[in-house]
XYZ file of C-alpha atoms in Angstrom:
635
model
C -2.026 63.287 -78.021
C 0.414 63.944 -75.176
C -1.916 66.595 -73.787
C -4.814 64.129 -73.727
C -2.726 61.579 -71.854
C -1.678 64.176 -69.262
C -5.305 65.294 -68.794
C -6.426 61.662 -68.416
C -3.801 61.003 -65.728
C -4.814 64.229 -63.966
C -8.512 63.226 -64.061
C -7.797 59.731 -62.736
C -5.687 61.145 -59.889
C -8.409 63.536 -58.761
C -11.083 60.854 -59.217
C -9.273 58.441 -56.922
C -8.657 61.234 -54.428
C -12.336 62.232 -54.336
C -13.507 58.602 -53.917
C -11.041 58.082 -51.069
C -12.114 61.336 -49.433
C -15.779 60.247 -49.637
C -14.966 56.875 -48.103
C -13.050 58.379 -45.164
C -15.297 61.325 -44.399
C -18.766 59.962 -45.120
C -18.997 56.193 -45.569
C -16.584 55.274 -42.770
C -18.464 57.649 -40.527
C -21.423 55.232 -40.409
C -19.099 52.370 -39.480
C -17.347 54.241 -36.681
C -20.621 55.732 -35.506
C -21.967 52.170 -35.144
C -18.868 51.122 -33.189
C -19.179 54.153 -30.925
C -22.821 53.336 -30.314
C -21.938 49.760 -29.399
C -19.430 51.133 -26.915
C -22.176 52.957 -25.017
C -25.146 50.632 -25.738
C -25.526 46.916 -25.074
C -28.263 44.705 -26.481
C -29.162 41.647 -24.417
C -31.643 39.113 -25.739
C -34.500 37.724 -23.653
C -35.176 34.043 -24.310
C -38.801 32.993 -24.843
C -40.386 30.109 -22.942
C -41.069 27.184 -25.272
C -44.729 26.396 -25.918
C -46.341 23.298 -24.441
C -47.854 20.323 -26.258
C -51.186 18.927 -25.030
C -53.334 15.963 -26.026
C -57.042 16.100 -26.917
C -58.065 15.969 -23.234
C -55.633 18.651 -22.102
C -52.972 16.300 -20.717
C -49.495 17.788 -21.001
C -47.185 15.870 -23.321
C -44.310 18.383 -23.342
C -43.800 20.937 -20.564
C -41.097 23.179 -19.169
C -39.641 22.417 -15.783
C -38.746 25.533 -13.818
C -35.239 25.828 -12.449
C -32.163 28.037 -12.408
C -28.789 28.354 -14.092
C -25.560 29.244 -12.289
C -22.943 31.619 -13.676
C -19.571 32.733 -12.336
C -18.141 36.250 -12.481
C -15.670 36.990 -15.300
C -11.914 37.424 -14.807
C -11.593 35.000 -11.910
C -7.888 34.241 -11.595
C -6.893 30.657 -12.171
C -3.358 31.120 -10.821
C -4.532 32.744 -7.600
C -7.126 30.007 -7.091
C -10.164 32.300 -7.381
C -11.855 30.070 -9.963
C -11.200 26.903 -7.970
C -12.555 28.508 -4.821
C -15.750 29.657 -6.601
C -16.333 26.172 -8.027
C -15.774 24.525 -4.639
C -18.282 26.952 -3.123
C -20.930 25.734 -5.596
C -20.061 22.112 -4.848
C -20.604 22.731 -1.140
C -24.264 23.365 -1.926
C -24.553 20.848 -4.799
C -22.069 17.998 -4.265
C -23.097 16.209 -7.479
C -21.746 19.000 -9.693
C -18.684 18.109 -11.773
C -15.833 20.500 -10.971
C -13.786 19.465 -14.018
C -16.637 20.214 -16.427
C -17.366 23.589 -14.794
C -13.706 24.642 -15.028
C -13.518 23.539 -18.663
C -16.642 25.542 -19.573
C -15.344 28.623 -17.735
C -11.930 28.500 -19.450
C -13.588 28.150 -22.874
C -15.583 31.376 -22.482
C -13.142 33.386 -20.374
C -11.508 36.381 -22.092
C -10.088 39.797 -21.093
C -12.795 41.313 -23.305
C -15.668 39.369 -21.795
C -17.262 41.304 -18.932
C -20.346 39.110 -18.575
C -20.917 36.263 -16.133
C -20.074 32.838 -17.556
C -22.723 30.126 -17.258
C -21.196 26.943 -15.854
C -24.358 25.064 -14.805
C -27.293 25.162 -17.199
C -30.012 23.794 -14.965
C -30.638 23.185 -11.274
C -34.187 22.027 -10.406
C -36.387 24.533 -8.568
C -36.795 22.516 -5.360
C -33.046 21.976 -5.030
C -32.165 25.617 -5.628
C -34.728 27.119 -3.272
C -33.010 25.550 -0.262
C -29.906 27.656 -0.864
C -31.180 30.526 -2.991
C -30.764 33.163 -0.282
C -27.178 32.166 0.513
C -26.063 31.883 -3.108
C -27.637 35.180 -4.151
C -25.429 36.944 -1.600
C -22.203 35.729 -3.230
C -20.628 38.380 -5.516
C -19.014 35.762 -7.766
C -22.251 33.832 -8.440
C -25.185 34.842 -10.599
C -28.506 32.966 -10.517
C -30.932 33.198 -13.444
C -34.326 31.605 -14.040
C -34.162 28.741 -16.541
C -36.498 26.132 -18.034
C -35.854 22.561 -19.121
C -38.035 20.480 -21.409
C -39.757 17.514 -19.808
C -41.960 14.783 -21.270
C -44.351 13.436 -18.604
C -45.424 10.408 -20.674
C -41.887 9.460 -21.688
C -41.744 6.533 -24.098
C -45.538 6.357 -24.580
C -45.590 9.149 -27.156
C -41.898 9.614 -28.015
C -42.269 9.100 -31.770
C -45.165 11.545 -32.007
C -44.018 14.319 -29.661
C -40.305 13.958 -30.400
C -37.738 15.725 -28.252
C -35.641 18.865 -27.840
C -31.843 18.702 -27.809
C -28.787 20.931 -27.973
C -28.507 22.788 -31.252
C -25.549 22.520 -33.615
C -23.852 25.182 -35.745
C -26.051 24.565 -38.782
C -29.234 24.896 -36.724
C -27.927 28.037 -35.006
C -27.093 29.645 -38.360
C -30.581 28.904 -39.705
C -32.564 30.259 -36.752
C -31.671 33.247 -34.518
C -33.947 32.037 -31.711
C -32.249 28.646 -31.674
C -28.850 30.358 -31.666
C -29.695 32.260 -28.474
C -31.636 29.502 -26.701
C -29.123 26.770 -27.563
C -31.788 24.101 -28.012
C -34.141 23.106 -30.792
C -36.627 20.451 -31.811
C -34.874 17.342 -33.068
C -37.734 15.015 -34.011
C -41.512 14.606 -34.021
C -43.817 17.535 -33.368
C -41.002 19.325 -31.540
C -39.146 19.559 -34.859
C -42.095 19.998 -37.243
C -43.586 22.879 -35.217
C -40.276 24.163 -33.849
C -40.694 27.730 -35.173
C -44.101 27.968 -33.524
C -43.141 26.402 -30.196
C -39.857 28.254 -29.690
C -41.533 31.704 -29.807
C -39.719 34.952 -30.576
C -36.787 36.659 -28.892
C -37.174 39.746 -26.759
C -34.390 42.177 -25.948
C -33.121 44.822 -23.555
C -30.998 47.755 -24.796
C -28.941 49.231 -21.969
C -26.564 52.152 -21.634
C -23.183 50.978 -20.311
C -19.953 52.576 -19.165
C -16.409 51.951 -20.372
C -16.249 48.806 -18.219
C -19.428 47.447 -19.802
C -21.445 47.965 -16.623
C -25.146 48.700 -17.087
C -26.143 52.296 -16.281
C -29.646 52.622 -17.727
C -32.261 50.636 -19.665
C -33.008 52.452 -22.930
C -35.476 50.017 -24.541
C -37.106 46.681 -23.767
C -39.192 44.229 -25.787
C -40.726 41.184 -24.125
C -40.275 37.803 -25.831
C -43.238 36.011 -27.423
C -43.639 32.835 -25.376
C -45.922 29.892 -24.616
C -47.270 29.265 -28.096
C -49.040 26.001 -27.359
C -49.912 23.075 -29.606
C -52.946 20.871 -28.947
C -53.139 17.578 -30.811
C -55.791 14.926 -31.509
C -53.884 12.202 -29.658
C -55.707 10.603 -26.729
C -53.006 9.572 -24.270
C -55.307 7.129 -22.460
C -55.742 5.264 -25.742
C -52.066 5.663 -26.640
C -50.971 4.178 -23.308
C -53.479 1.345 -23.566
C -52.160 0.313 -26.993
C -48.528 0.581 -25.928
C -49.132 -1.649 -22.903
C -51.252 -4.022 -24.996
C -48.369 -4.625 -27.412
C -45.954 -5.522 -24.643
C -42.638 -6.543 -26.206
C -44.006 -7.091 -29.726
C -42.214 -4.957 -32.356
C -45.300 -3.453 -33.936
C -47.035 -0.384 -35.321
C -50.608 0.654 -34.515
C -52.476 3.654 -35.933
C -55.948 4.759 -34.858
C -57.448 7.477 -37.028
C -60.794 9.014 -37.875
C -61.788 8.823 -41.564
C -61.264 12.599 -41.705
C -57.571 12.081 -40.926
C -57.441 13.004 -37.221
C -54.869 10.700 -35.625
C -56.003 9.536 -32.167
C -53.118 7.150 -31.513
C -49.886 6.255 -33.284
C -47.677 3.714 -31.554
C -44.278 2.552 -32.771
C -42.989 -0.250 -30.551
C -40.417 -0.505 -29.037
C -39.955 3.105 -28.038
C -37.481 5.249 -26.082
C -37.509 7.872 -23.339
C -37.151 11.340 -24.955
C -36.047 12.833 -21.626
C -32.667 11.151 -22.181
C -31.924 13.601 -25.004
C -32.906 16.907 -23.379
C -29.632 17.460 -21.545
C -27.522 15.358 -23.889
C -27.721 11.560 -23.998
C -24.955 9.472 -22.443
C -22.807 7.157 -24.563
C -24.165 4.150 -22.659
C -27.809 5.036 -23.351
C -27.100 5.854 -27.002
C -25.365 2.508 -27.589
C -28.282 0.701 -25.958
C -30.685 2.334 -28.428
C -28.437 1.640 -31.412
C -27.868 -2.013 -30.520
C -31.552 -2.822 -29.901
C -32.718 -5.033 -32.797
C -36.250 -3.682 -32.389
C -35.020 -0.251 -33.579
C -36.688 1.817 -30.827
C -35.358 5.090 -32.213
C -37.136 4.622 -35.570
C -40.600 6.099 -36.030
C -42.020 3.068 -37.812
C -45.361 4.512 -38.863
C -43.746 7.053 -41.230
C -39.983 6.355 -41.241
C -40.003 2.624 -42.008
C -41.288 0.796 -45.077
C -42.682 -2.711 -45.340
C -44.075 -4.935 -48.114
C -47.857 -4.439 -47.806
C -48.832 -7.971 -48.737
C -52.511 -8.638 -49.361
C -53.790 -5.379 -47.870
C -52.959 -3.816 -51.242
C -55.401 -6.038 -53.177
C -58.396 -3.674 -53.005
C -56.273 -1.003 -54.680
C -55.331 -3.408 -57.475
C -59.026 -4.213 -57.924
C -59.803 -0.497 -58.264
C -57.080 -0.182 -60.913
C -58.785 -2.989 -62.852
C -62.183 -1.295 -62.471
C -60.947 1.655 -64.530
C -60.059 -0.458 -67.524
C -63.621 -1.072 -68.678
C -64.493 -4.187 -70.722
C -65.794 -5.733 -67.497
C -62.317 -6.896 -66.444
C -63.112 -6.639 -62.734
C -66.490 -8.344 -63.162
C -64.944 -11.431 -64.757
C -64.465 -14.442 -62.492
C -61.065 -16.126 -62.251
C -60.378 -19.786 -61.592
C -57.806 -20.552 -58.901
C -56.164 -23.972 -58.987
C -53.456 -22.932 -56.553
C -51.004 -21.356 -59.009
C -50.497 -19.825 -62.436
C -47.719 -19.944 -65.018
C -46.850 -17.147 -67.434
C -46.513 -17.811 -71.162
C -44.206 -20.819 -71.751
C -42.444 -20.568 -68.408
C -42.704 -23.495 -65.977
C -42.268 -21.202 -62.978
C -45.322 -21.416 -60.721
C -46.678 -18.280 -59.069
C -48.524 -19.888 -56.206
C -51.579 -18.882 -54.240
C -51.333 -19.021 -50.468
C -53.867 -21.876 -50.593
C -52.099 -24.954 -51.922
C -55.366 -26.455 -53.188
C -56.697 -23.240 -54.717
C -59.993 -21.384 -54.281
C -61.872 -22.581 -57.337
C -64.156 -20.044 -59.024
C -63.425 -16.581 -57.576
C -65.237 -13.253 -57.964
C -64.230 -9.865 -56.512
C -65.994 -10.304 -53.171
C -64.599 -13.783 -52.617
C -61.105 -12.647 -53.640
C -61.085 -10.158 -50.756
C -62.808 -12.396 -48.238
C -60.423 -15.328 -48.815
C -57.488 -13.260 -50.114
C -57.014 -15.286 -53.299
C -53.648 -14.491 -54.908
C -54.399 -16.068 -58.308
C -57.340 -13.695 -58.824
C -54.987 -10.712 -58.604
C -52.247 -12.396 -60.623
C -54.639 -12.686 -63.553
C -56.101 -9.192 -63.172
C -52.651 -7.626 -63.048
C -51.566 -9.336 -66.277
C -54.654 -7.934 -68.015
C -54.036 -4.303 -67.016
C -50.257 -4.064 -66.582
C -48.013 -2.626 -63.884
C -48.109 1.006 -65.071
C -51.873 1.303 -64.671
C -51.766 -0.460 -61.305
C -49.054 1.886 -60.027
C -50.904 4.983 -61.255
C -54.078 4.062 -59.352
C -52.278 2.969 -56.191
C -50.410 6.259 -55.987
C -53.611 8.188 -56.564
C -55.218 6.509 -53.549
C -52.263 7.194 -51.283
C -49.725 4.373 -51.645
C -46.104 5.083 -52.493
C -46.582 8.822 -51.853
C -46.147 10.902 -48.705
C -49.355 11.241 -46.696
C -48.652 14.855 -45.699
C -48.914 14.172 -41.954
C -47.457 16.932 -39.770
C -44.332 15.012 -38.794
C -40.825 15.476 -40.238
C -38.865 13.276 -42.644
C -41.792 11.151 -43.812
C -40.767 8.372 -46.211
C -42.346 8.049 -49.620
C -42.020 4.289 -50.020
C -42.102 2.469 -53.367
C -44.919 1.525 -55.699
C -42.952 0.442 -58.760
C -43.638 0.766 -62.464
C -41.580 0.237 -65.619
C -40.004 3.707 -65.530
C -39.034 3.302 -61.867
C -37.170 0.049 -62.512
C -35.482 1.412 -65.625
C -34.235 4.429 -63.654
C -33.234 2.448 -60.551
C -31.733 -0.707 -62.040
C -31.387 0.096 -65.770
C -33.349 -3.067 -66.528
C -36.642 -3.872 -68.284
C -39.792 -4.872 -66.435
C -40.958 -8.498 -66.501
C -44.445 -9.966 -66.272
C -43.452 -12.045 -63.264
C -42.717 -8.824 -61.389
C -46.205 -7.572 -62.220
C -47.973 -10.512 -60.571
C -45.972 -10.373 -57.336
C -46.427 -6.583 -57.148
C -50.190 -7.155 -57.423
C -50.176 -9.018 -54.087
C -47.955 -6.486 -52.310
C -44.609 -8.257 -52.670
C -41.512 -7.713 -54.787
C -40.455 -4.072 -54.913
C -43.593 -2.845 -53.109
C -42.707 -0.990 -49.909
C -44.995 1.405 -48.048
C -45.431 2.958 -44.608
C -48.167 1.939 -42.142
C -49.510 5.517 -42.213
C -50.090 5.160 -45.953
C -52.114 1.994 -45.349
C -54.234 3.737 -42.694
C -54.911 6.630 -45.076
C -55.724 4.250 -47.948
C -58.141 2.368 -45.662
C -59.908 5.635 -44.829
C -60.410 6.126 -48.560
C -61.822 2.616 -48.979
C -64.262 3.286 -46.145
C -65.527 6.668 -47.380
C -64.390 7.317 -50.935
C -62.403 10.335 -49.719
C -58.624 10.422 -49.252
C -57.690 12.349 -46.075
C -54.479 14.061 -45.028
C -53.518 12.562 -41.640
C -53.294 15.291 -39.016
C -51.983 15.403 -35.452
C -52.465 19.115 -34.724
C -55.938 20.084 -33.482
C -55.164 23.662 -32.405
C -52.094 25.718 -33.285
C -51.643 28.618 -30.883
C -55.395 28.604 -30.209
C -56.463 28.325 -33.861
C -58.306 25.161 -34.889
C -56.925 23.065 -37.747
C -59.440 21.962 -40.370
C -59.149 18.407 -41.746
C -58.513 18.016 -45.471
C -60.014 15.311 -47.694
C -60.120 14.752 -51.442
C -62.891 12.770 -53.117
C -61.639 10.295 -55.726
C -64.323 8.857 -58.027
C -64.578 5.125 -58.706
C -67.411 2.894 -59.840
C -69.900 2.906 -56.888
C -70.878 -0.715 -57.523
C -67.276 -1.920 -57.328
C -66.649 0.157 -54.195
C -69.730 -1.452 -52.624
C -68.541 -4.971 -53.463
C -65.058 -4.238 -52.067
C -66.557 -2.998 -48.806
C -68.787 -6.045 -48.535
C -65.753 -8.255 -49.099
C -63.942 -6.457 -46.267
C -66.945 -7.034 -43.984
C -66.815 -10.722 -44.917
C -63.155 -10.903 -43.878
C -64.262 -10.557 -40.242
C -67.827 -11.882 -40.334
C -67.958 -14.741 -42.842
C -66.712 -18.145 -41.707
C -64.393 -18.266 -44.724
C -62.947 -14.815 -43.972
C -59.232 -14.588 -43.158
C -59.890 -12.739 -39.862
C -63.101 -14.509 -38.855
C -61.534 -16.519 -36.027
C -60.294 -13.416 -34.216
C -62.690 -10.634 -35.237
C -66.185 -12.041 -35.605
C -68.884 -10.494 -33.403
C -69.035 -13.473 -31.048
C -65.311 -13.173 -30.473
C -65.238 -9.404 -29.932
C -68.598 -9.081 -28.175
C -69.172 -5.783 -30.015
C -72.636 -4.781 -31.289
C -71.354 -3.539 -34.659
C -69.554 -5.077 -37.628
C -65.882 -4.500 -38.410
C -64.571 -4.390 -41.991
C -60.972 -5.437 -42.562
C -58.287 -6.835 -44.806
C -55.478 -9.026 -43.587
C -52.014 -9.329 -45.042
C -49.137 -11.755 -44.585
C -46.126 -10.094 -46.190
C -43.266 -12.504 -46.835
C -39.737 -11.354 -46.097
C -38.037 -14.398 -47.697
C -38.869 -16.167 -50.948
C -40.075 -19.769 -51.099
C -38.090 -22.010 -53.487
C -40.001 -23.692 -56.314
C -39.017 -27.182 -55.162
C -40.794 -26.665 -51.838
C -44.169 -28.345 -52.329
C -45.534 -27.712 -48.864
C -44.879 -24.426 -47.101
C -43.330 -24.397 -43.667
C -45.751 -23.056 -41.080
C -45.077 -19.500 -39.945
C -44.739 -20.562 -36.314
C -41.967 -23.005 -37.310
C -39.841 -20.384 -39.083
C -36.938 -18.535 -37.484
C -38.053 -15.151 -36.136
C -36.499 -12.942 -38.818
C -37.809 -15.234 -41.566
C -41.416 -14.950 -40.419
C -43.762 -12.803 -42.465
C -44.950 -9.396 -41.315
C -48.540 -9.559 -40.076
C -50.944 -6.844 -41.302
C -54.536 -6.004 -40.615
C -56.197 -2.762 -41.617
C -59.775 -2.096 -40.545
C -62.627 0.370 -40.243
C -65.734 0.328 -38.046
C -68.647 0.450 -37.668
C -68.734 -1.104 -41.122
C -71.992 0.569 -42.218
C -71.030 3.997 -40.899
C -67.236 4.219 -40.527
C -65.998 6.275 -37.576
C -62.535 4.853 -36.947
C -59.646 3.357 -38.863
C -57.290 0.941 -37.098
C -54.184 -0.348 -38.851
C -51.907 -2.861 -37.131
C -48.562 -4.249 -38.286
C -46.729 -6.854 -36.208
C -43.158 -7.300 -37.420
C -42.440 -10.974 -38.152
C -45.767 -11.790 -36.567
C -46.849 -14.424 -39.096
C -50.452 -14.377 -40.285
C -52.275 -11.049 -40.222
C -55.558 -12.460 -38.966
C -54.103 -14.350 -36.007
C -51.266 -11.989 -34.994
C -52.637 -8.511 -35.727
C -56.396 -9.199 -35.628
C -56.739 -9.664 -31.834
C -54.913 -6.380 -31.233
C -57.311 -4.455 -33.488
C -60.305 -6.173 -31.873
C -59.222 -5.192 -28.358
C -58.680 -1.595 -29.434
C -62.225 -1.406 -30.873
C -63.538 -2.802 -27.626
C -61.639 -0.139 -25.696
C -63.029 2.595 -27.956
C -66.567 1.346 -27.441
C -66.253 0.979 -23.662
C -64.894 4.525 -23.422
C -67.735 6.130 -25.357
C -66.012 6.732 -28.673
C -68.615 4.711 -30.585
C -72.183 5.459 -29.543
C -75.696 4.516 -30.565
C -75.343 0.784 -29.956
C -76.426 -1.494 -27.081
C -73.880 -2.427 -24.374
C -71.208 -4.893 -25.540
C -71.557 -8.586 -24.794
C -68.776 -10.493 -23.030
C -66.158 -11.585 -25.536
C -65.449 -15.251 -26.253
C -62.406 -15.202 -23.955
C -64.497 -13.773 -21.116
C -67.182 -16.428 -21.606
C -64.533 -19.149 -21.542
C -63.204 -17.979 -18.167
C -66.463 -16.889 -16.524
C -67.053 -20.330 -14.968
C -63.604 -20.335 -13.371
C -62.892 -16.869 -12.026
C -63.973 -13.399 -13.117
C -61.132 -11.741 -15.014
C -60.559 -8.225 -16.222
C -59.284 -7.442 -19.667
C -55.535 -6.700 -19.633
C -55.858 -2.936 -19.521
C -59.511 -2.299 -18.651
C -61.398 -2.582 -15.389
C -65.007 -1.845 -14.449
C -65.893 0.224 -11.422
C -68.977 -0.445 -9.281
C -71.182 1.752 -11.436
C -70.284 -0.240 -14.548
C -68.149 2.511 -16.079
C -65.059 1.331 -17.927
C -61.830 2.724 -16.594
C -58.257 2.345 -17.706
C -56.012 0.219 -15.541
C -52.508 1.422 -16.358
C -49.581 0.725 -14.014
C-alpha cells in the first residue's frame, strides 16, 4: 500500500512537470510569437464610405459630404506649451474651433505608448479646408485626413423614413466591428434598418514598423467595400407636397400602391435629422422633447390610435365567416341599443338613428348600431381573429425599425393584461374601433389595400438594395366574393352618394377628378360621453385634446385600384371634413403628375369654380406652366 502511494505521488509530480513544460515550451510560444509579430507589424483599418439613399427618381435623400479631419502629433508637451501652441495654430486658420474641447480630447487619448496622431477635429468642410490645405500640410505637428459626414438634403421632409446617423455607443461598437472603427451608426429609419448594408465593410493595411512604431513597408492591403446604395419607392416631390399641404396640423399621411410600395409616408410635425449627425445640442433636444406634437415620433408605425369606424369593414368580414346569413340580415337602428337587462345605452353617432340598415348602408352612413348587433352575434374572439388575419393588431413587416404591434383585443388578451373577464359591452365598442382597440396608420393602409384587391401586401420602402430589385409580397385571403363586392360598393358610396360620410368633400364635383374614389371615414373618440348627455357637443366646440381623431382611408380609381391613401389628423374632429380634403388634394396631385392615366383631363374643382369669377388662383402647391403641364410649386 505504501509503495502504491509513493508511485502515485511520483506519477503526479512528473505529470505536472510535463504539463508545465508543454505550456512553457510549446503553447506559450504561440502567444509570444503573436506578440513579437505585433511588435514588427501594424494593422490599420480603412473605413468604408457609407452608401447613399435615393428616392424613386434618383434624388439623393442621404449623402456624404466630403471634408477633412485634423489630428495632432503624439507626445506634445503640455508643460512646455507645445500642445497649446499647436492648438492655437489651428485656431489661426479656423477661429471657430473650441480650444478647450481640442485639449480635452488630446489629453484623453495621449499616452507614452501611443505613437499615432490624435484626432482633435472630426470634420472640416471641403471648401473651408482647401483655402489652407497647403499651409497646414507643411506643419509637422498636424495631420490631415479625408473624412465624410452624413448629410440629409431634404431635412425634415423625410426624417421619419430616412432616419439619421449618430455617434455610436459602447453597446453598438461591441455588436459591430465596422461601427466600432467608424464611430457612427444608423440610429433610426432606413439608416438603422439597413445599417449593415449601408456601412459597407472595413479594409485594412498591414505595415512593417520599427521599434518606434514608424511605418517601414506595406505588407498587405485590402480596400474597404463602400458605397452600397439603397433606392426606395418614395417620391420626394409627392412627399414634399403632402408635408407642405399639412402645414401645422399634427397628422399622418400614407400613400401606397396596392402591392405595398410606399410612395409617401409623412409624420407631422417632423424634425431636421442633420441636427443629430454631429451630436445634437441640449437646446435643440429640449425643443424636440417639449413639443406637444411629438416631432421625434414616427407616427405611422411608432404610434397607435383608436381606429374608429374605419375598422367596420373588417368586423363585417368576421361576420361573413359565421354562416347562417348573419351578415345578410338587416338591423334596425333607433339611435342606440341596450344589452340584456342593463339600462346603459350604447349610442349610434346619429341621435335619431338610421332606420333599416343593410351592409352597404352601414358602410355608407357608418351606422354604429349595425355593428353593435353583429358583434354580439359573433363574439369578440372571432372578430379579433379575422381582424388580425387582415393586418390589424399585427406588425405590417415594413422595412423600418421598432414597428409597433398595436392592440386588437380578445378575451385571452384582457385576462392576461388585466386579470379580468370580458364583458359584452366591451365587444360592442370594440366593433366600432373604440375601447381597447389601438392600431398604427400603416396597418390601416395595408388593410385598405386588402379591401381593394383581396390581397394583403407587405409595405415596402426599398426598391433596389445594392442594385438588386426588391419584389413586392402579397398574400391572398379568401372571403365571400359577394360580401367583398358589397363592401367595396359601400366604400364607393361613402364619397359618391349624397348620404355618404365623405360626400361633401370627396364627390367628383368637388374633386374635379374623372374617376371614383372609394373610402371609409372614422371619428375616433379620445374621451367618453357620459350617459346623461342627451345631445353631443359639436367637435369644433370641444377643447383641442378632447377632439376626436379624424380618419379617412381610401383607394382609387375605385373600379381598378392603383393607389391607397390613408390620412389621420390628430384631434381633427370628423374624418370626412378634416381628413377628406387632404386625401382629395393628394389624388388630384397624383393625377396631374401622370400617376393615374387613361382618363380625360380633370375638371376644375368646386373651390376653383367658386373663385374663377373673382381671380384665377393656383392650388396651394401646384401651378400650371404655359404648356398646361402641372408643376410643383414648393418654396
